[in-house]
Tab-separated table of C-alpha atoms and ligand atoms in Angstrom:
chain	number	residue	atom	x	y	z
A	1	UNK	CA	34.892	32.591	-15.561
A	2	UNK	CA	36.418	35.403	-13.370
A	3	UNK	CA	38.963	35.065	-10.531
A	4	UNK	CA	40.074	36.905	-7.426
A	5	UNK	CA	43.880	36.783	-5.903
A	6	UNK	CA	43.601	38.115	-2.346
A	7	UNK	CA	47.247	38.990	-1.225
A	8	UNK	CA	47.318	37.934	2.683
A	9	UNK	CA	48.359	39.663	5.740
A	10	UNK	CA	46.373	41.966	4.880
A	11	UNK	CA	45.495	45.728	6.671
A	12	UNK	CA	42.791	48.657	6.281
A	13	UNK	CA	43.647	51.895	5.843
A	14	UNK	CA	41.683	55.301	5.678
A	15	UNK	CA	38.003	55.189	5.140
A	16	UNK	CA	35.193	53.308	2.601
A	17	UNK	CA	32.160	55.263	1.725
A	18	UNK	CA	28.666	52.573	1.780
A	19	UNK	CA	26.685	52.768	-1.991
A	20	UNK	CA	22.941	51.956	-2.075
A	21	UNK	CA	21.109	48.845	-0.749
A	22	UNK	CA	20.819	45.830	-3.446
A	23	UNK	CA	17.784	44.928	-1.700
A	24	UNK	CA	16.394	47.998	-1.246
A	25	UNK	CA	17.064	49.140	-5.028
A	26	UNK	CA	15.596	45.602	-6.488
A	27	UNK	CA	11.989	46.038	-4.711
A	28	UNK	CA	12.032	49.373	-5.835
A	29	UNK	CA	13.033	48.830	-9.140
A	30	UNK	CA	10.159	46.086	-9.410
A	31	UNK	CA	8.123	49.483	-7.874
A	32	UNK	CA	8.453	51.938	-10.612
A	33	UNK	CA	6.092	48.299	-12.627
A	34	UNK	CA	3.317	50.127	-10.468
A	35	UNK	CA	3.611	53.885	-11.627
A	36	UNK	CA	1.483	54.978	-14.506
A	37	UNK	CA	4.132	57.357	-15.887
A	38	UNK	CA	7.910	56.450	-13.706
A	39	UNK	CA	10.052	56.426	-11.137
A	40	UNK	CA	13.467	58.391	-10.704
A	41	UNK	CA	15.726	56.603	-8.522
A	42	UNK	CA	19.615	58.176	-6.874
A	43	UNK	CA	22.005	56.317	-5.387
A	44	UNK	CA	21.385	52.735	-7.093
A	45	UNK	CA	24.474	50.467	-6.389
A	46	UNK	CA	26.682	49.204	-9.629
A	47	UNK	CA	25.867	45.180	-9.419
A	48	UNK	CA	25.085	42.310	-11.712
A	49	UNK	CA	21.671	41.843	-9.483
A	50	UNK	CA	20.784	45.850	-10.612
A	51	UNK	CA	22.249	45.592	-14.329
A	52	UNK	CA	19.905	41.798	-14.199
A	53	UNK	CA	16.881	43.579	-12.514
A	54	UNK	CA	17.056	46.400	-15.563
A	55	UNK	CA	17.171	43.887	-18.474
A	56	UNK	CA	14.329	42.157	-16.665
A	57	UNK	CA	11.825	45.119	-16.499
A	58	UNK	CA	12.836	46.270	-20.322
A	59	UNK	CA	11.251	42.845	-20.687
A	60	UNK	CA	7.932	44.349	-19.607
A	61	UNK	CA	8.154	47.666	-21.682
A	62	UNK	CA	10.133	49.890	-19.184
A	63	UNK	CA	12.471	52.340	-21.076
A	64	UNK	CA	15.430	53.371	-19.140
A	65	UNK	CA	17.529	56.619	-19.104
A	66	UNK	CA	20.636	58.492	-16.791
A	67	UNK	CA	19.794	61.769	-16.208
A	68	UNK	CA	23.188	62.555	-14.203
A	69	UNK	CA	22.647	61.440	-10.893
A	70	UNK	CA	19.348	59.625	-11.564
A	71	UNK	CA	18.329	56.680	-13.025
A	72	UNK	CA	14.347	57.302	-15.170
A	73	UNK	CA	12.061	53.754	-14.776
A	74	UNK	CA	10.420	55.316	-17.776
A	75	UNK	CA	7.101	52.562	-17.080
A	76	UNK	CA	4.259	55.171	-19.702
A	77	UNK	CA	3.776	52.033	-21.982
A	78	UNK	CA	4.222	48.284	-19.827
A	79	UNK	CA	2.962	44.918	-21.922
A	80	UNK	CA	2.581	41.593	-19.330
A	81	UNK	CA	5.205	39.839	-21.389
A	82	UNK	CA	6.637	36.118	-19.915
A	83	UNK	CA	9.561	37.227	-18.184
A	84	UNK	CA	13.124	35.914	-20.192
A	85	UNK	CA	13.558	32.566	-17.809
A	86	UNK	CA	17.280	33.224	-18.077
A	87	UNK	CA	16.942	36.734	-16.382
A	88	UNK	CA	14.330	35.458	-13.549
A	89	UNK	CA	16.358	32.250	-12.676
A	90	UNK	CA	19.559	34.513	-11.926
A	91	UNK	CA	17.199	36.805	-9.245
A	92	UNK	CA	15.620	35.116	-6.019
A	93	UNK	CA	14.297	38.624	-6.055
A	94	UNK	CA	12.237	38.010	-9.250
A	95	UNK	CA	9.314	36.534	-7.741
A	96	UNK	CA	9.088	40.495	-6.321
A	97	UNK	CA	7.078	41.068	-10.194
A	98	UNK	CA	4.750	39.041	-9.254
A	99	UNK	CA	2.648	41.320	-6.718
A	100	UNK	CA	3.060	44.708	-8.653
A	101	UNK	CA	2.570	42.823	-12.682
A	102	UNK	CA	-1.465	41.440	-10.891
A	103	UNK	CA	-2.276	44.933	-9.342
A	104	UNK	CA	-1.649	46.332	-13.336
A	105	UNK	CA	-2.530	43.672	-15.183
A	106	UNK	CA	-4.854	41.661	-13.008
A	107	UNK	CA	-2.635	38.530	-14.388
A	108	UNK	CA	0.651	37.628	-14.856
A	109	UNK	CA	3.045	34.548	-15.609
A	110	UNK	CA	6.650	34.058	-14.720
A	111	UNK	CA	8.623	31.041	-14.019
A	112	UNK	CA	9.929	29.895	-10.882
A	113	UNK	CA	13.076	31.931	-9.443
A	114	UNK	CA	16.009	30.877	-8.770
A	115	UNK	CA	18.946	33.451	-6.451
A	116	UNK	CA	21.281	31.954	-4.359
A	117	UNK	CA	21.475	28.119	-3.921
A	118	UNK	CA	20.822	28.542	-0.073
A	119	UNK	CA	17.953	26.293	1.578
A	120	UNK	CA	15.030	25.695	-1.025
A	121	UNK	CA	13.762	28.916	-0.715
A	122	UNK	CA	9.429	28.920	-1.380
A	123	UNK	CA	7.520	30.942	-2.200
A	124	UNK	CA	4.539	30.030	0.039
A	125	UNK	CA	3.542	32.987	1.695
A	126	UNK	CA	3.752	34.952	-1.147
A	127	UNK	CA	1.223	32.769	-2.803
A	128	UNK	CA	-0.985	32.894	0.813
A	129	UNK	CA	-0.637	36.233	1.260
A	130	UNK	CA	-1.563	37.295	-2.536
A	131	UNK	CA	-4.480	34.643	-2.716
A	132	UNK	CA	-6.301	36.372	0.220
A	133	UNK	CA	-6.394	39.617	-1.499
A	134	UNK	CA	-7.954	37.618	-4.278
A	135	UNK	CA	-5.720	36.082	-6.451
A	136	UNK	CA	-6.066	33.159	-8.169
A	137	UNK	CA	-1.902	31.145	-8.531
A	138	UNK	CA	-1.505	27.530	-10.729
A	139	UNK	CA	1.611	26.384	-10.676
A	140	UNK	CA	3.363	24.209	-14.163
A	141	UNK	CA	5.886	23.506	-15.925
A	142	UNK	CA	7.878	25.527	-13.400
A	143	UNK	CA	5.491	28.561	-14.462
A	144	UNK	CA	3.282	30.760	-11.517
A	145	UNK	CA	0.119	31.712	-13.089
A	146	UNK	CA	-2.253	34.290	-11.452
A	147	UNK	CA	-5.166	35.630	-11.733
A	148	UNK	CA	-7.386	37.891	-10.538
A	149	UNK	CA	-10.902	37.868	-11.173
A	150	UNK	CA	-12.926	41.873	-10.793
A	151	UNK	CA	-9.851	43.744	-8.206
A	152	UNK	CA	-7.632	42.930	-6.063
A	153	UNK	CA	-9.395	43.509	-3.262
A	154	UNK	CA	-8.015	44.056	0.633
A	155	UNK	CA	-7.524	42.115	3.485
A	156	UNK	CA	-6.449	40.817	6.745
A	157	UNK	CA	-3.478	38.339	6.147
A	158	UNK	CA	-1.212	37.201	9.004
A	159	UNK	CA	2.340	35.694	7.751
A	160	UNK	CA	3.250	32.406	9.173
A	161	UNK	CA	7.026	33.368	8.895
A	162	UNK	CA	8.128	37.367	8.227
A	163	UNK	CA	8.930	36.563	4.984
A	164	UNK	CA	10.731	40.159	3.442
A	165	UNK	CA	9.622	39.384	0.248
A	166	UNK	CA	6.573	38.415	1.427
A	167	UNK	CA	5.822	41.493	3.278
A	168	UNK	CA	6.910	43.445	-0.445
A	169	UNK	CA	5.256	41.517	-2.440
A	170	UNK	CA	2.067	41.792	-0.707
A	171	UNK	CA	2.914	45.035	0.238
A	172	UNK	CA	3.052	46.430	-3.585
A	173	UNK	CA	-0.230	44.371	-4.052
A	174	UNK	CA	-2.123	46.120	-1.710
A	175	UNK	CA	-1.530	49.251	-2.055
A	176	UNK	CA	-3.249	49.051	-5.297
A	177	UNK	CA	-6.365	46.860	-3.638
A	178	UNK	CA	-9.794	48.381	-3.012
A	179	UNK	CA	-10.101	49.049	-0.008
A	180	UNK	CA	-7.547	48.277	3.557
A	181	UNK	CA	-4.615	45.765	4.154
A	182	UNK	CA	-4.067	45.030	7.617
A	183	UNK	CA	-0.480	42.591	7.327
A	184	UNK	CA	0.450	41.067	10.176
A	185	UNK	CA	3.914	39.368	11.239
A	186	UNK	CA	5.383	41.333	8.432
A	187	UNK	CA	8.938	41.355	8.463
A	188	UNK	CA	10.178	44.450	9.659
A	189	UNK	CA	13.489	44.604	7.551
A	190	UNK	CA	14.877	48.527	7.304
A	191	UNK	CA	14.607	48.015	3.052
A	192	UNK	CA	10.340	47.093	3.600
A	193	UNK	CA	10.304	51.112	5.642
A	194	UNK	CA	12.421	52.211	2.113
A	195	UNK	CA	10.072	50.427	0.020
A	196	UNK	CA	7.549	51.696	1.282
A	197	UNK	CA	8.281	55.498	2.161
A	198	UNK	CA	8.930	55.288	-2.603
A	199	UNK	CA	5.093	53.919	-2.379
A	200	UNK	CA	3.628	56.103	-0.235
A	201	UNK	CA	5.500	59.423	-1.861
A	202	UNK	CA	4.133	57.684	-5.444
A	203	UNK	CA	1.045	57.865	-3.884
A	204	UNK	CA	0.197	55.083	-2.440
A	205	UNK	CA	-1.169	55.166	1.681
A	206	UNK	CA	0.743	53.174	3.914
A	207	UNK	CA	2.027	52.778	7.697
A	208	UNK	CA	3.780	50.949	10.089
A	209	UNK	CA	6.326	49.169	7.637
A	210	UNK	CA	9.507	48.488	9.861
A	211	UNK	CA	6.907	47.192	12.493
A	212	UNK	CA	5.103	44.386	12.510
A	213	UNK	CA	2.144	45.463	11.077
A	214	UNK	CA	1.112	46.867	8.268
A	215	UNK	CA	-1.656	49.097	7.306
A	216	UNK	CA	-2.264	50.202	4.108
A	217	UNK	CA	-5.442	51.353	1.946
A	218	UNK	CA	-5.954	51.055	-1.402
A	219	UNK	CA	-5.275	54.009	-3.659
A	220	UNK	CA	-6.630	53.903	-7.633
A	221	UNK	CA	-3.366	55.233	-9.270
A	222	UNK	CA	0.602	55.447	-8.529
A	223	UNK	CA	1.881	57.958	-10.224
A	224	UNK	CA	5.759	59.728	-11.623
A	225	UNK	CA	8.390	60.623	-8.278
A	226	UNK	CA	11.614	60.410	-7.630
A	227	UNK	CA	13.498	58.114	-4.362
A	228	UNK	CA	16.966	58.070	-3.160
A	229	UNK	CA	17.937	54.194	-2.551
A	230	UNK	CA	18.834	54.365	1.567
A	231	UNK	CA	23.049	52.857	1.825
A	232	UNK	CA	23.322	49.021	2.210
A	233	UNK	CA	23.645	47.826	5.869
A	234	UNK	CA	24.908	44.108	4.835
A	235	UNK	CA	27.655	45.651	2.542
A	236	UNK	CA	28.840	48.118	6.038
A	237	UNK	CA	28.034	45.913	8.159
A	238	UNK	CA	30.848	43.390	6.342
A	239	UNK	CA	32.969	46.037	5.762
A	240	UNK	CA	33.176	46.290	9.580
A	241	UNK	CA	33.995	42.787	10.111
A	242	UNK	CA	36.226	43.110	7.718
A	243	UNK	CA	37.934	45.592	9.271
A	244	UNK	CA	37.977	44.310	13.299
A	245	UNK	CA	39.112	40.887	11.057
A	246	UNK	CA	42.075	42.813	9.908
A	247	UNK	CA	42.520	44.581	13.223
A	248	UNK	CA	43.171	48.325	11.705
A	249	UNK	CA	42.100	51.310	12.296
A	250	UNK	CA	39.131	51.944	9.427
A	251	UNK	CA	36.393	54.709	8.834
A	252	UNK	CA	33.145	52.901	7.464
A	253	UNK	CA	30.781	56.042	5.499
A	254	UNK	CA	27.944	57.526	4.630
A	255	UNK	CA	25.802	54.356	6.832
A	256	UNK	CA	23.010	54.052	9.921
A	257	UNK	CA	24.489	52.735	12.471
A	258	UNK	CA	21.130	52.317	14.411
A	259	UNK	CA	20.410	49.636	11.893
A	260	UNK	CA	23.657	47.313	12.071
A	261	UNK	CA	22.348	47.700	15.931
A	262	UNK	CA	22.635	43.973	16.669
A	263	UNK	CA	26.223	43.118	14.407
A	264	UNK	CA	27.932	46.424	16.350
A	265	UNK	CA	26.462	44.901	19.765
A	266	UNK	CA	27.907	41.566	18.936
A	267	UNK	CA	31.074	43.004	17.731
A	268	UNK	CA	31.575	44.619	20.885
A	269	UNK	CA	31.328	41.768	23.299
A	270	UNK	CA	33.205	39.496	21.034
A	271	UNK	CA	35.765	42.555	22.214
A	272	UNK	CA	36.056	45.697	19.391
A	273	UNK	CA	36.437	48.818	19.544
A	274	UNK	CA	33.960	50.652	17.135
A	275	UNK	CA	33.751	54.505	17.898
A	276	UNK	CA	29.948	55.047	16.788
A	277	UNK	CA	28.854	58.486	14.872
A	278	UNK	CA	25.327	59.339	13.510
A	279	UNK	CA	26.341	58.158	9.305
A	280	UNK	CA	29.731	56.125	10.497
A	281	UNK	CA	31.336	53.981	12.337
A	282	UNK	CA	35.520	53.722	13.247
A	283	UNK	CA	36.595	50.587	13.569
A	284	UNK	CA	40.221	51.131	16.077
A	285	UNK	CA	43.285	48.267	16.630
A	286	UNK	CA	42.088	45.949	19.840
A	287	UNK	CA	43.910	43.755	22.478
A	288	UNK	CA	42.344	40.864	21.233
A	289	UNK	CA	38.715	39.454	19.552
A	290	UNK	CA	37.426	36.393	21.487
A	291	UNK	CA	34.752	34.300	20.435
A	292	UNK	CA	30.928	34.307	21.119
A	293	UNK	CA	27.744	32.341	20.295
A	294	UNK	CA	24.836	34.018	17.954
A	295	UNK	CA	21.206	32.890	16.529
A	296	UNK	CA	20.663	35.135	13.042
A	297	UNK	CA	17.387	36.289	13.006
A	298	UNK	CA	14.420	38.916	11.197
A	299	UNK	CA	15.607	42.416	11.907
A	300	UNK	CA	16.481	43.345	14.259
A	301	UNK	CA	18.048	40.380	15.453
A	302	UNK	CA	21.981	39.305	14.107
A	303	UNK	CA	21.353	39.444	9.703
A	304	UNK	CA	21.736	35.552	8.465
A	305	UNK	CA	22.805	37.541	5.470
A	306	UNK	CA	26.338	38.638	7.782
A	307	UNK	CA	26.392	35.145	9.117
A	308	UNK	CA	29.647	33.999	6.572
A	309	UNK	CA	31.152	37.021	6.863
A	310	UNK	CA	31.358	37.143	11.042
A	311	UNK	CA	32.425	33.139	11.028
A	312	UNK	CA	35.425	34.213	9.768
A	313	UNK	CA	36.444	36.866	11.990
A	314	UNK	CA	35.181	33.782	14.467
A	315	UNK	CA	37.698	31.697	12.908
A	316	UNK	CA	40.524	33.599	13.999
A	317	UNK	CA	39.692	35.186	17.576
A	318	UNK	CA	40.382	33.411	21.155
A	319	UNK	CA	38.855	30.762	21.677
A	320	UNK	CA	35.482	29.525	20.305
A	321	UNK	CA	32.157	30.348	18.781
A	322	UNK	CA	28.829	29.020	17.868
A	323	UNK	CA	25.985	29.915	15.763
A	324	UNK	CA	23.089	28.924	15.006
A	325	UNK	CA	21.079	29.579	11.602
A	326	UNK	CA	17.594	30.411	11.857
A	327	UNK	CA	16.584	31.732	9.003
A	328	UNK	CA	17.735	29.376	6.053
A	329	UNK	CA	18.387	25.840	5.323
A	330	UNK	CA	21.785	24.740	3.790
A	331	UNK	CA	23.511	28.372	4.900
A	332	UNK	CA	27.045	27.132	5.575
A	333	UNK	CA	28.153	26.391	2.147
A	334	UNK	CA	30.976	28.825	3.011
A	335	UNK	CA	32.041	26.432	5.535
A	336	UNK	CA	34.244	24.050	3.781
A	337	UNK	CA	36.418	26.262	1.918
A	338	UNK	CA	37.173	28.712	5.144
A	339	UNK	CA	38.389	25.246	6.164
A	340	UNK	CA	40.696	25.024	3.074
A	341	UNK	CA	41.764	28.145	4.346
A	342	UNK	CA	43.134	26.700	7.851
A	343	UNK	CA	39.622	27.510	9.557
A	344	UNK	CA	38.495	24.252	11.819
A	345	UNK	CA	34.470	24.615	11.399
A	346	UNK	CA	31.939	21.285	12.348
A	347	UNK	CA	28.200	21.750	11.582
A	348	UNK	CA	25.282	19.501	12.852
A	349	UNK	CA	21.955	20.590	11.333
A	350	UNK	CA	21.559	24.353	11.713
A	351	UNK	CA	24.382	25.117	14.123
A	352	UNK	CA	27.903	25.476	13.540
A	353	UNK	CA	30.902	25.112	16.064
A	354	UNK	CA	34.166	27.626	14.939
A	355	UNK	CA	36.688	26.809	16.678
A	356	UNK	CA	38.571	30.276	17.128
A	357	UNK	CA	42.539	30.800	17.161
A	358	UNK	CA	43.262	29.570	13.926
A	359	UNK	CA	46.599	31.122	11.551
A	360	UNK	CA	44.562	31.300	8.548
A	361	UNK	CA	47.051	30.641	4.820
A	362	UNK	CA	45.918	30.579	1.748
A	363	UNK	CA	44.521	28.618	-1.186
A	364	UNK	CA	42.206	28.059	-3.904
A	365	UNK	CA	38.967	28.254	-2.983
A	366	UNK	CA	35.171	27.968	-4.731
A	367	UNK	CA	32.504	31.171	-4.034
A	368	UNK	CA	28.649	29.419	-3.385
A	369	UNK	CA	26.468	32.483	-2.698
A	370	UNK	CA	27.263	36.418	-2.622
A	371	UNK	CA	27.337	36.287	1.303
A	372	UNK	CA	29.909	33.209	1.673
A	373	UNK	CA	32.522	34.514	-1.238
A	374	UNK	CA	32.851	37.776	0.675
A	375	UNK	CA	33.878	35.812	3.563
A	376	UNK	CA	36.371	34.176	1.898
A	377	UNK	CA	37.226	36.922	0.589
A	378	UNK	CA	38.309	38.718	4.487
A	379	UNK	CA	39.519	35.238	5.264
A	380	UNK	CA	42.474	35.674	2.469
A	381	UNK	CA	42.836	38.852	3.656
A	382	UNK	CA	43.809	37.467	7.001
A	383	UNK	CA	45.334	34.453	5.504
A	384	UNK	CA	49.042	34.439	5.082
A	385	UNK	CA	50.276	34.193	1.082
A	386	UNK	CA	48.288	33.732	-1.321
A	387	UNK	CA	43.846	33.271	-2.008
A	388	UNK	CA	42.188	32.337	-5.279
A	389	UNK	CA	38.958	32.292	-5.747
A	390	UNK	CA	36.746	31.099	-8.074
A	391	UNK	CA	33.440	31.616	-9.387
A	392	UNK	CA	33.670	34.979	-8.425
A	393	UNK	CA	29.579	36.034	-10.515
A	394	UNK	CA	28.429	35.256	-6.930
A	395	UNK	CA	30.526	38.564	-5.415
A	396	UNK	CA	29.710	41.119	-7.956
A	397	UNK	CA	26.010	40.669	-7.240
A	398	UNK	CA	26.111	42.157	-4.555
A	399	UNK	CA	29.562	44.098	-4.024
A	400	UNK	CA	31.165	46.621	-6.536
A	401	UNK	CA	34.165	46.098	-7.948
A	402	UNK	CA	35.347	44.880	-4.382
A	403	UNK	CA	39.177	44.616	-5.997
A	404	UNK	CA	38.909	48.115	-6.276
A	405	UNK	CA	36.807	49.367	-3.121
A	406	UNK	CA	38.875	47.395	-0.918
A	407	UNK	CA	42.702	47.652	-3.242
A	408	UNK	CA	41.942	51.477	-2.758
A	409	UNK	CA	42.874	51.520	1.086
A	410	UNK	CA	45.433	48.944	0.951
A	411	UNK	CA	44.801	45.287	0.321
A	412	UNK	CA	46.313	44.580	-2.843
A	413	UNK	CA	43.166	42.667	-4.767
A	414	UNK	CA	44.057	41.538	-8.601
A	415	UNK	CA	40.915	40.034	-11.257
A	416	UNK	CA	42.587	37.496	-12.940
A	417	UNK	CA	40.362	37.282	-16.643
B	501	UD1	C1	15.777	38.423	2.041
B	501	UD1	C2	17.113	39.365	1.002
B	501	UD1	C3	18.037	38.506	1.490
B	501	UD1	C4	17.851	38.030	3.394
B	501	UD1	C5	16.756	37.634	3.099
B	501	UD1	C6	16.573	36.653	5.041
B	501	UD1	C7	16.503	40.419	-0.968
B	501	UD1	C8	16.712	40.748	-2.038
B	501	UD1	N1	16.858	39.432	-0.129
B	501	UD1	O1	15.899	37.074	1.122
B	501	UD1	O2	19.378	39.287	1.291
B	501	UD1	O3	19.266	36.592	3.456
B	501	UD1	O4	15.638	38.819	2.816
B	501	UD1	O5	16.584	38.257	5.871
B	501	UD1	O6	15.713	41.518	0.024
B	501	UD1	N2	9.679	31.257	3.020
B	501	UD1	C9	9.467	30.529	3.089
B	501	UD1	N3	8.455	30.784	2.086
B	501	UD1	C10	8.219	31.569	1.073
B	501	UD1	C11	8.793	32.731	1.472
B	501	UD1	C12	10.369	32.726	2.132
B	501	UD1	O7	9.645	29.380	2.880
B	501	UD1	O8	7.311	31.744	0.981
B	501	UD1	C13	11.301	30.964	4.082
B	501	UD1	C14	13.067	31.144	2.927
B	501	UD1	O9	13.066	30.012	2.276
B	501	UD1	C15	14.354	31.290	4.030
B	501	UD1	C16	13.093	32.130	4.853
B	501	UD1	O10	11.534	32.248	4.818
B	501	UD1	O11	14.390	30.230	4.719
B	501	UD1	C17	13.266	33.239	5.040
B	501	UD1	O12	12.786	34.210	3.638
B	501	UD1	P1	12.607	35.816	2.752
B	501	UD1	O13	12.819	37.063	3.754
B	501	UD1	O14	10.918	35.994	2.144
B	501	UD1	O15	14.097	36.243	2.424
B	501	UD1	P2	13.621	36.311	0.858
B	501	UD1	O16	12.860	37.848	0.786
B	501	UD1	O17	14.307	35.640	-0.243
C-alpha cells in the first residue's frame, strides 16, 4: 500500500491551477445514463474516484472514449445489470445511480454504497424523495431494489435536510418524470448547479438550482450534449489554507473565489492576507494567524469538506479555536492523528477544542478519510522533520497526485510503494 513521505518546514512558491471538481464530476458522469445517445465531458480530474465511477458506468454498458480534451460517455446501448459490489462499496456517490436508472428502466437494484467512513450516512432522504415520484423500494441483503409501476410522476418534495446527494438524485429522476417536480429545502451547493446546467444542455428543464427551491419540468428524452466540469472549490480551499499555514506567497488559479466566500472570510478574520481576483486567489505572508470559532454548515456556510484542513491551521494559530461539526457525525477521525504530530485537540460530541500555538513534529500517521488525509499533509508540511502518511488511497480519491502537484511548488513529498 502506498505511503507519502513529507519533509517538513516547507514553503510554497509560485502558483497552482486547480483541476475539475470531483463532487461535480461524479453526478454528472452518472447523468450520462439519462442521455439516449451520450455525453461529452471536459475537465474531468485525474482521480481514483473518477476511475472507479468510469468502471461502474461501464458495468451498465456505457462506452467511454477519450477524444482530445473530451471524454465521451456513449450511452446508446445501456443495460440495467447489477452494479459490481466492490465498486459500489468504494464510493458513496454510487447511490446517485438510482434516480437515472429508474428514469431509464423503471427499475434498479444496487448494493448499499460505501465511501468515506464518516458517520452512518443513511440514504433515507434519497429514498423518501424518489418515493414521492412514485418509486417503491425494498431493502434486502444489503441491496436497494426500486421499481416504478407506470411512469415517474412529478411531485412536491420537501427535504428534511438539504442533502447534496438526495437533491441531485431527485433532480435527475424528476428531469424525466411526467409533469412538474418542486424540491424544497434543496441543497444549494455549486456542484448541484453544475449538474443542473449539464442536464439542461441535455434537454432537461430545471430552474432554481443553487437556491433552496428547484423546479423541474419533466421531459420525455434527454440527448447528446457537452459540458465542462467546474473547478474544485474544496481543492482550491485546501491549497489556500496550506499557503496560509506555511506563511507563503502563493497563487491559486483557475477557480471561482465567490464559491469560497465563507472560508475566505474565516481565513481573513484569522489574519490571513489574501488578494482575491476574478479567477485566482493570492496568499501573502501575514504577521500572525489567530484562532477562531466556527461551525460547518451546508453551502454557503463553512464546508465540512474543509473542516479537517482548517483544524490543522488552527493548531498552529495563536490562541485557541473551536469547531462544531454540523453536517456529519464522527468526522473527527483526523484529531488523533493530528495530535500524534503534536497538536492538542480534544473533542466532545460534535465540538472540537483546538489549542493553538503548537509546534508540530513529524511522525508516522494514518489517513482515515479523504479530507482527514489532506489535513495530515498540511500538518506534515508545517512540522519539523519527516512525516509518513499511511493508507494513501484515501488521498488519491480526491487530490490529483499531490506529491507532484505540490512538489512543483517547493515541498519535498515522496510516494513510497
Ligand atoms: C456530498 C459530498 C461530500 C460532502 C457532503 C456535504 C459528493 C460526492 N460528496 O456528500 O464531499 O462532504 O456532500 O457537503 O458530492 N443524510 C441523511 N440521509 C440521507 C442523505 C444524507 O441523513 O438520505 C445526512 C448524511 O448522513 C450527512 C448529511 O445528511 O450527515 C449530509 O449528507 P449529504 O449532503 O447527502 O452528503 P453527500 O451527498 O453524501
